[in-house]
């Protein structure tokens, strides 16, 4: 089964971000890790990244229309994008919010997620394993 794995702004440049927060995988390596974890769990991952809210909203529309489950790391959009939340609300299959870091251990503005309230669940703080754990959870939800 196909799964869309969407990544928001600045995640494409993990190579430039603080490694003490985001670890040592650059985005191409993270993508490979997600693709491998997906196939280990019987999924085919379509991993995408954009710095644009518009792209992410359009990809969510596509997932809603084609009935594809979604794993999403909305990055900074997590904290304020009602437009992404509204688009995610159109999904009928499970969608899981993930974060590489644990936003609740970080600055106060990261303590709010406008997405969590409509997600099937949220996995945060396990580095790239957040995506692997989300794939395992998704497999359980789709059984
Ligand atoms: C993030 C956490 C967000 O607060 C931040 O804006 C990101 C990445 C994470 O994966 O830990 O860009 O979503």
Tab-separated table of N, CA, C and O and ligand atoms in Angstrom, residues 7-11 14 17 21-22 73-79 97-103 106-107 109-111 124-125 127 130-131, ligand 1:
chain	number	residue	atom	x	y	z
A	7	UNK	N	6.806	16.404	4.252
A	7	UNK	CA	7.732	17.129	5.130
A	7	UNK	C	7.704	18.608	4.802
A	7	UNK	O	7.811	18.991	3.636
A	8	UNK	N	7.589	19.419	5.836
A	8	UNK	CA	7.453	20.851	5.661
A	8	UNK	C	8.780	21.602	5.596
A	8	UNK	O	9.845	21.017	5.387
A	9	UNK	N	8.692	22.913	5.802
A	9	UNK	CA	9.817	23.811	5.543
A	9	UNK	C	11.074	23.518	6.357
A	9	UNK	O	10.990	23.152	7.527
A	10	UNK	N	12.179	23.699	5.683
A	10	UNK	CA	13.534	23.579	6.251
A	10	UNK	C	13.984	22.142	6.480
A	10	UNK	O	15.156	21.915	6.773
A	11	UNK	N	13.079	21.181	6.329
A	11	UNK	CA	13.498	19.787	6.517
A	11	UNK	C	14.347	19.303	5.332
A	11	UNK	O	15.111	18.354	5.466
A	14	UNK	N	18.281	19.615	6.312
A	14	UNK	CA	18.731	19.068	7.600
A	14	UNK	C	20.251	19.102	7.709
A	14	UNK	O	20.800	19.151	8.803
A	17	UNK	N	21.031	22.213	9.568
A	17	UNK	CA	20.357	22.504	10.846
A	17	UNK	C	21.177	21.960	12.016
A	17	UNK	O	22.138	21.211	11.841
A	21	UNK	N	19.939	18.830	17.654
A	21	UNK	CA	18.471	18.721	17.698
A	21	UNK	C	17.972	17.730	16.649
A	21	UNK	O	17.109	16.906	16.921
A	22	UNK	N	18.564	17.814	15.444
A	22	UNK	CA	18.008	17.056	14.315
A	22	UNK	C	18.853	15.852	13.896
A	22	UNK	O	18.460	15.121	12.985
A	73	UNK	N	5.275	15.498	8.695
A	73	UNK	CA	6.031	16.365	9.598
A	73	UNK	C	5.835	17.783	9.064
A	73	UNK	O	6.517	18.194	8.123
A	74	UNK	N	4.887	18.524	9.631
A	74	UNK	CA	4.600	19.855	9.083
A	74	UNK	C	5.672	20.891	9.433
A	74	UNK	O	5.554	22.057	9.023
A	75	UNK	N	6.688	20.487	10.206
A	75	UNK	CA	7.772	21.395	10.614
A	75	UNK	C	7.155	22.641	11.273
A	75	UNK	O	6.204	22.516	12.039
A	76	UNK	N	7.658	23.832	10.962
A	76	UNK	CA	7.157	25.033	11.658
A	76	UNK	C	5.669	25.274	11.409
A	76	UNK	O	4.988	25.878	12.243
A	77	UNK	N	5.130	24.769	10.280
A	77	UNK	CA	3.686	24.947	10.013
A	77	UNK	C	2.832	24.289	11.101
A	77	UNK	O	1.675	24.678	11.293
A	78	UNK	N	3.405	23.285	11.772
A	78	UNK	CA	2.716	22.610	12.887
A	78	UNK	C	2.076	23.618	13.830
A	78	UNK	O	0.985	23.403	14.348
A	79	UNK	N	2.830	24.686	14.070
A	79	UNK	CA	2.491	25.572	15.176
A	79	UNK	C	1.473	26.656	14.822
A	79	UNK	O	0.943	27.295	15.712
A	97	UNK	N	1.020	12.526	12.689
A	97	UNK	CA	1.936	13.678	12.779
A	97	UNK	C	3.251	13.175	13.378
A	97	UNK	O	3.234	12.442	14.377
A	98	UNK	N	4.355	13.545	12.768
A	98	UNK	CA	5.657	13.166	13.331
A	98	UNK	C	6.569	14.383	13.465
A	98	UNK	O	6.438	15.363	12.723
A	99	UNK	N	7.479	14.270	14.422
A	99	UNK	CA	8.545	15.258	14.571
A	99	UNK	C	9.836	14.538	14.902
A	99	UNK	O	9.828	13.557	15.662
A	100	UNK	N	10.910	15.052	14.359
A	100	UNK	CA	12.235	14.475	14.636
A	100	UNK	C	12.606	14.781	16.086
A	100	UNK	O	13.019	13.910	16.841
A	101	UNK	N	12.452	16.038	16.463
A	101	UNK	CA	12.738	16.447	17.840
A	101	UNK	C	11.453	16.324	18.664
A	101	UNK	O	10.397	15.995	18.119
A	102	UNK	N	11.564	16.601	19.953
A	102	UNK	CA	10.370	16.655	20.801
A	102	UNK	C	10.038	18.128	21.036
A	102	UNK	O	10.653	18.775	21.890
A	103	UNK	N	9.074	18.666	20.285
A	103	UNK	CA	8.789	20.110	20.399
A	103	UNK	C	8.424	20.542	21.820
A	103	UNK	O	8.655	21.696	22.188
A	106	UNK	N	11.180	22.023	23.808
A	106	UNK	CA	11.856	23.160	23.194
A	106	UNK	C	11.123	24.477	23.514
A	106	UNK	O	10.388	24.545	24.486
A	107	UNK	N	11.348	25.498	22.714
A	107	UNK	CA	10.769	26.819	22.995
A	107	UNK	C	9.242	26.724	23.118
A	107	UNK	O	8.606	25.893	22.470
A	109	UNK	N	6.868	28.441	21.865
A	109	UNK	CA	6.013	28.534	20.659
A	109	UNK	C	5.840	27.191	19.970
A	109	UNK	O	4.904	26.989	19.203
A	110	UNK	N	6.746	26.244	20.277
A	110	UNK	CA	6.638	24.906	19.673
A	110	UNK	C	5.708	23.983	20.469
A	110	UNK	O	5.492	22.839	20.087
A	111	UNK	N	5.205	24.469	21.602
A	111	UNK	CA	4.367	23.611	22.440
A	111	UNK	C	2.945	23.497	21.908
A	111	UNK	O	2.181	22.660	22.358
A	124	UNK	N	6.877	11.962	18.374
A	124	UNK	CA	7.878	13.027	18.360
A	124	UNK	C	9.044	12.677	19.265
A	124	UNK	O	8.864	12.051	20.314
A	125	UNK	N	10.219	13.087	18.825
A	125	UNK	CA	11.361	13.043	19.726
A	125	UNK	C	12.294	11.866	19.535
A	125	UNK	O	13.263	11.731	20.286
A	127	UNK	N	14.026	11.140	16.677
A	127	UNK	CA	14.879	11.289	15.497
A	127	UNK	C	14.185	10.633	14.296
A	127	UNK	O	12.942	10.579	14.242
A	130	UNK	N	11.123	8.373	14.543
A	130	UNK	CA	9.733	8.849	14.644
A	130	UNK	C	8.943	8.399	13.406
A	130	UNK	O	7.784	8.001	13.507
A	131	UNK	N	9.585	8.470	12.233
A	131	UNK	CA	8.904	8.059	10.992
A	131	UNK	C	8.696	6.541	10.967
A	131	UNK	O	7.648	6.058	10.555
B	1	LIG	C1	10.083	19.746	13.722
B	1	LIG	C2	9.834	20.593	14.971
B	1	LIG	C3	9.321	21.976	14.581
B	1	LIG	O1	9.109	22.755	15.758
B	1	LIG	C4	10.327	22.693	13.731
B	1	LIG	O2	9.815	23.933	13.301
B	1	LIG	C5	10.816	21.894	12.572
B	1	LIG	C6	11.001	20.462	12.743
B	1	LIG	C7	10.730	18.400	14.057
B	1	LIG	O3	10.697	17.513	13.184
B	1	LIG	O4	11.286	18.223	15.136
B	1	LIG	O5	11.159	22.438	11.537
B	1	LIG	O6	8.830	19.493	13.100
